[in-house]
XYZ file of C-alpha atoms in Angstrom:
510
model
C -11.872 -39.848 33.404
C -14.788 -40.931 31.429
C -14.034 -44.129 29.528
C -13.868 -44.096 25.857
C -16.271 -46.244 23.904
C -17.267 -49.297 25.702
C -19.112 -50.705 28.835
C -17.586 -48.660 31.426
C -18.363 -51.757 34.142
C -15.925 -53.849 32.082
C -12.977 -51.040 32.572
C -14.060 -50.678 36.434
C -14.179 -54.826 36.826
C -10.947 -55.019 34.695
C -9.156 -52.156 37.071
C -9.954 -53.636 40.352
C -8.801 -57.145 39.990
C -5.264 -55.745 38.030
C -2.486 -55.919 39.878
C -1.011 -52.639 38.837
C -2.458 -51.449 35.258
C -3.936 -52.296 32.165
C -3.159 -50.556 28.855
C -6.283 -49.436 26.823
C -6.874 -48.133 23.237
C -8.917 -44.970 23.402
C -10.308 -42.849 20.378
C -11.260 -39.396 20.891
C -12.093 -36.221 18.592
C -9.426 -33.810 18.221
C -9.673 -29.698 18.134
C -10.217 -30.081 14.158
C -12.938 -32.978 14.429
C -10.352 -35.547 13.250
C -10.123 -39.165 15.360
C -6.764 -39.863 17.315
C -6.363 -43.272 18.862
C -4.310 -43.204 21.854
C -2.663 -45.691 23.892
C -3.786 -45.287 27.955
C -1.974 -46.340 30.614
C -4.904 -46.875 33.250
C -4.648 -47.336 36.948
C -6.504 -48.277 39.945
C -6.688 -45.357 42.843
C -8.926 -46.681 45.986
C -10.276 -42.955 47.155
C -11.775 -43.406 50.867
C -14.719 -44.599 49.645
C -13.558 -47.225 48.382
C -14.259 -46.264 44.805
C -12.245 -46.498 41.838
C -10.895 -43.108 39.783
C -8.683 -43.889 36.892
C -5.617 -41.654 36.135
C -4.280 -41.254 32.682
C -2.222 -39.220 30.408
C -4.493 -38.598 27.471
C -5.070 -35.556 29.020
C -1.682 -34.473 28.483
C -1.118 -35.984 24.846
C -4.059 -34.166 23.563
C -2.528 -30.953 24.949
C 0.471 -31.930 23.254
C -1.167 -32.228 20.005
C -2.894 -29.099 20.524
C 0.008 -27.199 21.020
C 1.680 -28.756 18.130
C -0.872 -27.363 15.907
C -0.513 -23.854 17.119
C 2.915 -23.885 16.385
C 2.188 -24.653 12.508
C -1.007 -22.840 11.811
C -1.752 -19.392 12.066
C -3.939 -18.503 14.768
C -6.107 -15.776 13.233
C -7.149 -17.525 10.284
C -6.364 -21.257 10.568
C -3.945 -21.763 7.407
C -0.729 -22.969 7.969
C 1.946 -20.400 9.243
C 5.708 -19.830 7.910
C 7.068 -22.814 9.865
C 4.815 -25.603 8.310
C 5.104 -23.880 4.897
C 8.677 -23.649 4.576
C 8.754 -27.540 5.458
C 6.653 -28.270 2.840
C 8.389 -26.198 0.853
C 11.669 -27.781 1.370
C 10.481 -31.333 1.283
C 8.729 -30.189 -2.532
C 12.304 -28.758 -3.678
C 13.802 -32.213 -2.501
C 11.212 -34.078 -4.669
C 12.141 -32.352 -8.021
C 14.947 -34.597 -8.931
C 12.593 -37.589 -9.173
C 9.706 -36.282 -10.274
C 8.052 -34.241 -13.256
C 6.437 -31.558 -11.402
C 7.618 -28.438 -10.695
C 7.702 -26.373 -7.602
C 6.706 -22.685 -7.389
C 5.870 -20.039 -4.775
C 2.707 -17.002 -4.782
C 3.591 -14.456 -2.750
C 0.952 -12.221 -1.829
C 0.865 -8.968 -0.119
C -2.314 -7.067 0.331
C -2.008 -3.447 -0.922
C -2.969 -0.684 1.691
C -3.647 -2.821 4.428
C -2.176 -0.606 6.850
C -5.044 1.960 5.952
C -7.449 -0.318 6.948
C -5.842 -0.689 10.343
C -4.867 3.040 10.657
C -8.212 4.441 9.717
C -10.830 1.300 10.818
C -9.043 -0.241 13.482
C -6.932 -3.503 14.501
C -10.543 -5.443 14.867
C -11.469 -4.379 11.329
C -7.897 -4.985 10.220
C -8.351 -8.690 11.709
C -11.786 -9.153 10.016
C -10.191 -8.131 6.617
C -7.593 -10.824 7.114
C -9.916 -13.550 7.925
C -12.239 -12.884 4.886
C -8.781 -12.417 2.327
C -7.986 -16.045 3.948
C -10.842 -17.240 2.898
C -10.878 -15.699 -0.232
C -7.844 -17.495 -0.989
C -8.855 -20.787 0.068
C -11.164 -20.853 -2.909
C -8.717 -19.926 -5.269
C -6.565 -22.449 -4.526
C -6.414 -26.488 -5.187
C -7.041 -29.027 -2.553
C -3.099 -30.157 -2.945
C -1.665 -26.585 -2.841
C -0.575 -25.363 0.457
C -1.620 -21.843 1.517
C -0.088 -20.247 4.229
C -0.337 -16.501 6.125
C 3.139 -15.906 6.278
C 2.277 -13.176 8.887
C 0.653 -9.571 9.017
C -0.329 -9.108 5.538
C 0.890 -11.432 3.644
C 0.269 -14.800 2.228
C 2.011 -17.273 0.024
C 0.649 -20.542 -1.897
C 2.797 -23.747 -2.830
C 2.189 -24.950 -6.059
C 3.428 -28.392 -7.733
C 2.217 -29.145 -10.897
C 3.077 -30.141 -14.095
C 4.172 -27.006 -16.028
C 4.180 -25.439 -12.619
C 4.968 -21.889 -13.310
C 1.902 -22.409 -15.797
C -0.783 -23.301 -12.891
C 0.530 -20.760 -10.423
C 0.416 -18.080 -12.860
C -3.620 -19.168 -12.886
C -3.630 -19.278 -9.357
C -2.829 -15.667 -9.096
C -4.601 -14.553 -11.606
C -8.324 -16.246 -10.171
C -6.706 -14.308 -6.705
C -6.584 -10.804 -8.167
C -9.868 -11.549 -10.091
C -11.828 -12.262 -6.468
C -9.982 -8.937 -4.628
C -11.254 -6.541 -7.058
C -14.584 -6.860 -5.273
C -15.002 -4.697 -2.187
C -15.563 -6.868 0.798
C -18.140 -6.757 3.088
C -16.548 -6.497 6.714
C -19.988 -6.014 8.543
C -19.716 -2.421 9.802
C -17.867 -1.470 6.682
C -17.009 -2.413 2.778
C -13.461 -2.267 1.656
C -11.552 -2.368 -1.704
C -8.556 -4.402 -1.346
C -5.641 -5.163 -3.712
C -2.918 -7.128 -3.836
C 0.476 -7.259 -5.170
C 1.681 -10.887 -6.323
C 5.202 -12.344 -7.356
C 5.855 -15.639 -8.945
C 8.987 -17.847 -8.548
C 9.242 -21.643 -9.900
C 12.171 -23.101 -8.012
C 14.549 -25.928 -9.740
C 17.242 -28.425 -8.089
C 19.554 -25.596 -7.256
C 16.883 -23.999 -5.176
C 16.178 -23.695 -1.606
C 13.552 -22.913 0.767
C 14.356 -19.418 1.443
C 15.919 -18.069 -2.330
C 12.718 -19.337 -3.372
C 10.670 -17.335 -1.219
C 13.166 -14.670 -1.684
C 13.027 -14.872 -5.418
C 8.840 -14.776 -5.124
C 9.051 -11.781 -2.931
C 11.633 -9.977 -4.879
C 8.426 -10.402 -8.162
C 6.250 -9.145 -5.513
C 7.581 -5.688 -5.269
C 8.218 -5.768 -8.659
C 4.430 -6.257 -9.228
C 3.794 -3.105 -6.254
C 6.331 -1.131 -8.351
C 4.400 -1.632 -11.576
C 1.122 -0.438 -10.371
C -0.085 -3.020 -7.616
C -3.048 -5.299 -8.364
C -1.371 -7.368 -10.647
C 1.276 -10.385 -10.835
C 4.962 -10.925 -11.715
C 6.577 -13.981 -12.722
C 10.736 -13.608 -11.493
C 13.514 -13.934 -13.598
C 16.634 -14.112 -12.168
C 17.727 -9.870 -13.229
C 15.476 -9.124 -10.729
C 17.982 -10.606 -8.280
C 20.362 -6.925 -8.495
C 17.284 -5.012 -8.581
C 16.526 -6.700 -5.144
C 19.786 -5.941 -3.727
C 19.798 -2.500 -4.835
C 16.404 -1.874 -3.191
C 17.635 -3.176 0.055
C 20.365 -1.069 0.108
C 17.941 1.869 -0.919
C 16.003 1.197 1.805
C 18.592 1.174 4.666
C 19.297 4.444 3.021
C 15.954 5.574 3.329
C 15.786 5.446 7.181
C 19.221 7.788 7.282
C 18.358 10.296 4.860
C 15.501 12.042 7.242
C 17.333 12.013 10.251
C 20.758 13.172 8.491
C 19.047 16.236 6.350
C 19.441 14.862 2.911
C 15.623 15.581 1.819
C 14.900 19.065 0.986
C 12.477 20.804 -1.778
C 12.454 22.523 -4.686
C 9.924 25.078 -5.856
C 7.945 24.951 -9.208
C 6.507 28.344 -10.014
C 2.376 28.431 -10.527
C 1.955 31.517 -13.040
C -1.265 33.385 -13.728
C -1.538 33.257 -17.312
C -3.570 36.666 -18.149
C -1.602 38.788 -15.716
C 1.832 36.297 -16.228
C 2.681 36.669 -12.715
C 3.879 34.125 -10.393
C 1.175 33.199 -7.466
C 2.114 29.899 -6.434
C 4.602 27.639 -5.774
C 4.168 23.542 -5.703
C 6.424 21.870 -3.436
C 8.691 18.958 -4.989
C 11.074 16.479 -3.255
C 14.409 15.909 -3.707
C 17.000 13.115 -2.087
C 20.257 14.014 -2.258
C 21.906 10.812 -1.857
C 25.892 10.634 -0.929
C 26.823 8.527 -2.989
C 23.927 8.364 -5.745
C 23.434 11.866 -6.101
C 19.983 13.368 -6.445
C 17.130 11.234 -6.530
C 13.855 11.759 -7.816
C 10.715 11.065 -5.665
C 8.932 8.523 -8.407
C 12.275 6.183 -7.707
C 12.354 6.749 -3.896
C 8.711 7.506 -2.717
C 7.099 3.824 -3.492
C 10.024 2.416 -1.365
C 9.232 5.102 1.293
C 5.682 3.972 1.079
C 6.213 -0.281 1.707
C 8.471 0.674 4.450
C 6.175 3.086 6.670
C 8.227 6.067 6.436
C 5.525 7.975 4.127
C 3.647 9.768 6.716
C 7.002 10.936 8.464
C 8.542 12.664 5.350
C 5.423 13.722 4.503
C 4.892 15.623 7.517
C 8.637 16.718 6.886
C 6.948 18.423 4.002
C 4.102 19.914 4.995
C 6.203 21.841 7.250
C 8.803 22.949 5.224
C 6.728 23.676 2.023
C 4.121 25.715 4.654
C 7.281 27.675 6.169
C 8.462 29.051 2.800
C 4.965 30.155 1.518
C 4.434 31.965 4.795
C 7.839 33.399 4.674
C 7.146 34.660 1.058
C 3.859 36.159 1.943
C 5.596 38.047 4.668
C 7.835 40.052 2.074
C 5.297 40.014 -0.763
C 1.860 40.227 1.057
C -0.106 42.005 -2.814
C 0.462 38.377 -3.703
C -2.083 36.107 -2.322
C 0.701 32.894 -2.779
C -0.364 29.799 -2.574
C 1.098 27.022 -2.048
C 0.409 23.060 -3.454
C 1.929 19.745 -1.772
C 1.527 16.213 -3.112
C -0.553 13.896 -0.598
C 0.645 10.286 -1.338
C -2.251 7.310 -0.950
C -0.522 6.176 2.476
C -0.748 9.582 3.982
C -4.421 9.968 2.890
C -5.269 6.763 4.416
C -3.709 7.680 7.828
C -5.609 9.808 10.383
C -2.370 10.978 11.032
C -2.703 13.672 7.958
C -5.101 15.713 9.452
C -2.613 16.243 12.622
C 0.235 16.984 10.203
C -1.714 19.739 8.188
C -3.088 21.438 11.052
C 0.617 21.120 13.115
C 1.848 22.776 9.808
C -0.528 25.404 9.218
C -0.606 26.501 12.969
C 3.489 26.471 13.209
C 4.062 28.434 10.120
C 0.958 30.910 10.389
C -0.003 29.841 6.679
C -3.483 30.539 6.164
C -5.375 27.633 5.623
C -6.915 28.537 1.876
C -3.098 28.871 0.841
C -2.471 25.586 1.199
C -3.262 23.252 -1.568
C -2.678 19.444 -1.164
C -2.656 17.461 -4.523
C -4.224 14.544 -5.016
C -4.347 11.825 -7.993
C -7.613 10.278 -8.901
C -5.672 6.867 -8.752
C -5.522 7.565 -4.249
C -8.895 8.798 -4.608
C -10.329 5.687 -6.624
C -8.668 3.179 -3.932
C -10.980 3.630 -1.418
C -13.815 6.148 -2.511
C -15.776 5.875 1.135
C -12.209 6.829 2.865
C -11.200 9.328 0.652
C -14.390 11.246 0.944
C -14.108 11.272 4.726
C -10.684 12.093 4.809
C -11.143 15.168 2.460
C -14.793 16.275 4.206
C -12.165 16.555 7.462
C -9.390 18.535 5.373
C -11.827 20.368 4.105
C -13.280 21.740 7.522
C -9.454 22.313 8.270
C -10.016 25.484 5.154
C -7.262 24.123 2.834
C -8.036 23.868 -1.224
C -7.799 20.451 -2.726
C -6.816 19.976 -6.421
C -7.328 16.474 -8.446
C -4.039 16.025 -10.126
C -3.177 14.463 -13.655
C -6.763 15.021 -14.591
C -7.687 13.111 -18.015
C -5.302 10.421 -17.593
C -6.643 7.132 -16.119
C -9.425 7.290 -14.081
C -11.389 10.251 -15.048
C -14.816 10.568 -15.084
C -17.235 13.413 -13.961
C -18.643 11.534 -10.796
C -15.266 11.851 -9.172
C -15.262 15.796 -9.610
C -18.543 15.666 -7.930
C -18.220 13.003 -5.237
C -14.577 14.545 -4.034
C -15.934 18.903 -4.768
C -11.958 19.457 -5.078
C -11.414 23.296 -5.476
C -8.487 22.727 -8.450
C -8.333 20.539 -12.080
C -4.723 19.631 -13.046
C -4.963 19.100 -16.576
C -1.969 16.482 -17.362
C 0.972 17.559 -19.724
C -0.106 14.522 -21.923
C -2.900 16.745 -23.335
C -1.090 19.896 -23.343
C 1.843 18.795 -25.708
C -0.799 17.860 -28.196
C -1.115 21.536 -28.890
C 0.736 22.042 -32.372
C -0.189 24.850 -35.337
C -2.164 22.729 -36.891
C -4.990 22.591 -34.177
C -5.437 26.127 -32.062
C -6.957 23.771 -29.639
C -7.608 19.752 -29.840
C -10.975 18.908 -28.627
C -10.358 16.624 -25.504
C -8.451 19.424 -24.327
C -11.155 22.083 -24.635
C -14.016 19.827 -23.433
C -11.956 19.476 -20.311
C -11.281 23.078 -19.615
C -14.583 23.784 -20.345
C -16.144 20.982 -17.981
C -13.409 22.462 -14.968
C -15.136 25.879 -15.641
C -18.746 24.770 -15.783
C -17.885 22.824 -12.420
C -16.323 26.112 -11.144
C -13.146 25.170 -10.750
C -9.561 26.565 -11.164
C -7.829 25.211 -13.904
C -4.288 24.547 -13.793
C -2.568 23.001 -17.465
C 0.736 21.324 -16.704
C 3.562 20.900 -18.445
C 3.886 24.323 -20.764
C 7.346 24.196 -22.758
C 6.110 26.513 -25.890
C 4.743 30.145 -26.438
C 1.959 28.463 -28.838
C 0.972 26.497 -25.864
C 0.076 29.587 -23.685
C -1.403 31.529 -25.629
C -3.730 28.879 -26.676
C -4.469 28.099 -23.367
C -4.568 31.415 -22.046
C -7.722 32.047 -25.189
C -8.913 28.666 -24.192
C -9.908 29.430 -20.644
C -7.356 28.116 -18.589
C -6.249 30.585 -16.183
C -3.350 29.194 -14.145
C -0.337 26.882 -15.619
C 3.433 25.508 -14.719
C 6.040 24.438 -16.668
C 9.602 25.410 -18.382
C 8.447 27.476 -19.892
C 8.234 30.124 -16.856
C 10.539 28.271 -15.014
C 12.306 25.093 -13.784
C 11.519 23.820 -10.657
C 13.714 26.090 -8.256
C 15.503 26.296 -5.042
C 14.042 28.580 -2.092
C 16.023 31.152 -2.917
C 15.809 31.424 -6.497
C 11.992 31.480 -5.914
C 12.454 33.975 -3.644
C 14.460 35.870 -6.390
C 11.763 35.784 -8.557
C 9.485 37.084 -6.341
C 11.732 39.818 -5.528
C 11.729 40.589 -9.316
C 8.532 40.117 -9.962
C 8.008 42.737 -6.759
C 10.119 45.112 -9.146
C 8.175 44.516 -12.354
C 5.052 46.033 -13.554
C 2.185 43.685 -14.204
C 1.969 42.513 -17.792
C 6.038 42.264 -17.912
C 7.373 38.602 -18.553
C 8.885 38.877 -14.896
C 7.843 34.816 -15.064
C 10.758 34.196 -17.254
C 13.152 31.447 -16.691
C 16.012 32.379 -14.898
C 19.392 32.318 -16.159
């Protein structure tokens, strides 16, 4: 040992003449700089030398202390973990009665982190943590506790006056600082993150607090992600009922309660059918059929994305080569939706190329659908990812184009093959106007670019025709047909087969 502070003669004098030990007062730095005074119990050990060598246990109680602060603070980043938060948490909750301030909980969960790990790696992954933690850290007050709850998520205890009031700030200087991209050192990322609000009161507990902030959290991914939502106590059934959806989730796959439906692409000079896109449907036991907009975002937070997905690509690929089989004068193509999980996982190249190689699809009949919201996320990624599905020989089309995001740099940074023109503009086609403007400058500005244009959502007569004269040369909607099962679309194939071009052999069925 090397005495603490003081002449170390005096401790060696004081040693030799005790008769057993002498208790000293040491002061020494601890892992986080801070001073710990600790009591030594010092003894006298003649070696064979004759010298003196003093034994203690500081050693020991500064390993203790160590050790206790690895078991409430996160390792990675150095904010308190879920143990020492919840204490804090419950000794807040106890303090309400007494006091004027209230207690409330930011939860915080990074959207798309698991691209960043899929795609960049575990280090990266790590590196993006670190710099979120100390993004954080500066949006937060000295008094407030933040915490990494664990993987990618974070939550922030706030007491204040008017609480609710201060933590709504909190969350919104958090989502202010995330919308920059952040500079990783090998790499620059755009981040969001999804936050829910929950101000606790007398009847509240550590963990329906948390719960209640978490619940708002997935009520702010559900919305749109990138934003905040403050709970109120409805959401409490809406949490239960997602719970449940989600244990159903992980039996539908497995049990065969997915399957697809077809909605017919028509060629709107020659009003044949010469595409399909692919659409899911759950057919729950007990719920009936579900729609993918309900199910899909669940599918997505859990993980299970990229395995129905795949479940897709396969069985949408299957049909269309099936159908080219027995029709091969149609060159059918056929379009799947690619979800912003499955574009972020390298795992989506192996899934196309497993599909087009088991089903003997030609690559150019494959179209995967994208939004320009996926794109937008992470416009480094996405180019990558589509330069590689690209090389694979599939067509990509930009989906919902005009609604959001657009903007002519996209079509040229992303050279998709196929504009989507949203339904939104199409149903603004009336007698009065042969053709609204926004909708002809963006037919016009797919066709300067070279593109196929696709209008969605055609209900009326009026609406093809002026689309048809307007340049548009493929479109979907009721209009030809609803969204069918294989083997109507095979029907209609089979009659189409039958009818001479020119006939309406697109008609809805019966």
């Amino acid at each position: 040992m090397v005495a603490p502070h003081g002449p170390r003669a005096g401790y060696r004098s004081a040693l030799l003449c005790a008769a057993a030990a002498v208790v000293l007062t040491a002061c020494q730095p601890l892992v986080d700089g801070a001073p710990s005074h600790t009591l030594l119990t010092v003894a006298a050990v003649l070696t064979a030398a004759g010298s003196a060598d003093l034994r203690q246990r500081a050693r020991r109680q500064r390993t203790e202390h160590e050790l206790e602060h690895l078991a409430f603070h996160d390792g990675l980043t150095g904010l308190a973990n879920r143990a020492l938060f919840t204490d804090r948490l419950e000794q807040a909750l106890r303090r309400i009665a007494r006091s004027d301030r209230d207690v409330s909980v930011v939860y915080i969960d990074l959207d798309g982190f698991k691209n960043v790990n899929d795609s960049l790696g575990h280090a990266m992954g790590d590196s993006l943590i670190r710099e979120v933690a100390a993004i954080l850290t500066g949006a937060v007050r000295t008094e407030d506790t933040l915490a990494r709850l664990g993987g990618d998520e974070f939550a922030i205890l706030v007491e204040a006056t008017h609480g609710s009031n201060e933590a709504v700030r909190i969350a919104e200087r958090v989502l202010a600082a995330l919308r920059q991209p952040l500079d990783l050192g090998t790499a620059r990322v755009n981040v969001s993150a999804s936050v829910g609000i929950a101000t606790g009161d007398i009847t509240s507990t550590g963990s329906s607090l948390l719960r209640d902030a978490d619940n708002a959290m997935y009520w702010a991914k559900g919305a749109g992600r990138g934003r905040y939502v403050v709970f109120n106590p409805q959401m409490r059934s809406a949490a239960a009922e997602r719970l449940q959806l989600e244990q159903d989730l992980w039996a539908a796959l497995p049990e065969g309660q997915f399957r697809l439906v077809y909605q017919p692409v028509v060629d709107l000079v020659s009003e044949r059918v010469v595409g399909f896109e692919a659409l899911l449907r759950w057919d729950h036991p007990t719920l009936g059929v579900v729609l993918p907009e309900r199910f899909l975002p669940v599918a997505e937070d859990i993980g299970l994305i990229a395995e129905i997905g795949a479940w897709v690509l396969h069985e949408a690929a299957a049909a269309a080569a099936g159908w080219q089989r027995q029709h091969p004068e149609v060159a059918l193509s056929m379009a799947v939706n690619v979800s912003p999980s499955q574009l972020g996982s390298p795992d989506l190249i192996r899934h196309v190329r497993e599909a087009l190689v088991d089903s003997g699809l030609p690559p150019a009949s494959l179209v995967l659908e994208l939004t320009e919201s996926v794109l937008v996320r992470d416009p480094v990624l996405a180019a990558e990812r589509l330069r590689e599905l690209r090389a694979l020989g599939v067509k990509l089309a930009l989906d919902d184009f005009g609604t959001g995001y657009s903007s002519l740099s996209h079509l040229r940074q992303f050279a998709v093959d196929i504009l989507k023109i949203d339904r939104s503009f199409v149903s603004t086609i009336d007698d009065k106007e042969a053709m609204p403007a926004i909708l002809r400058g963006l037919i016009n500005l797919g066709r300067t670019l070279d593109l196929e244009i696709v209008a969605e959502g055609i209900e009326e007569e009026l609406q093809r025709t002026h689309l048809r004269d307007g340049g548009a040369g493929l479109a979907q909607g009721y209009l030809f047909a609803a969204p069918l099962e294989q083997a109507d679309a095979g029907l209609l194939l089979l009659g189409q087969a039958d009818s001479p071009a020119g006939e309406d052999a697109a008609a809805p069925l019966a």
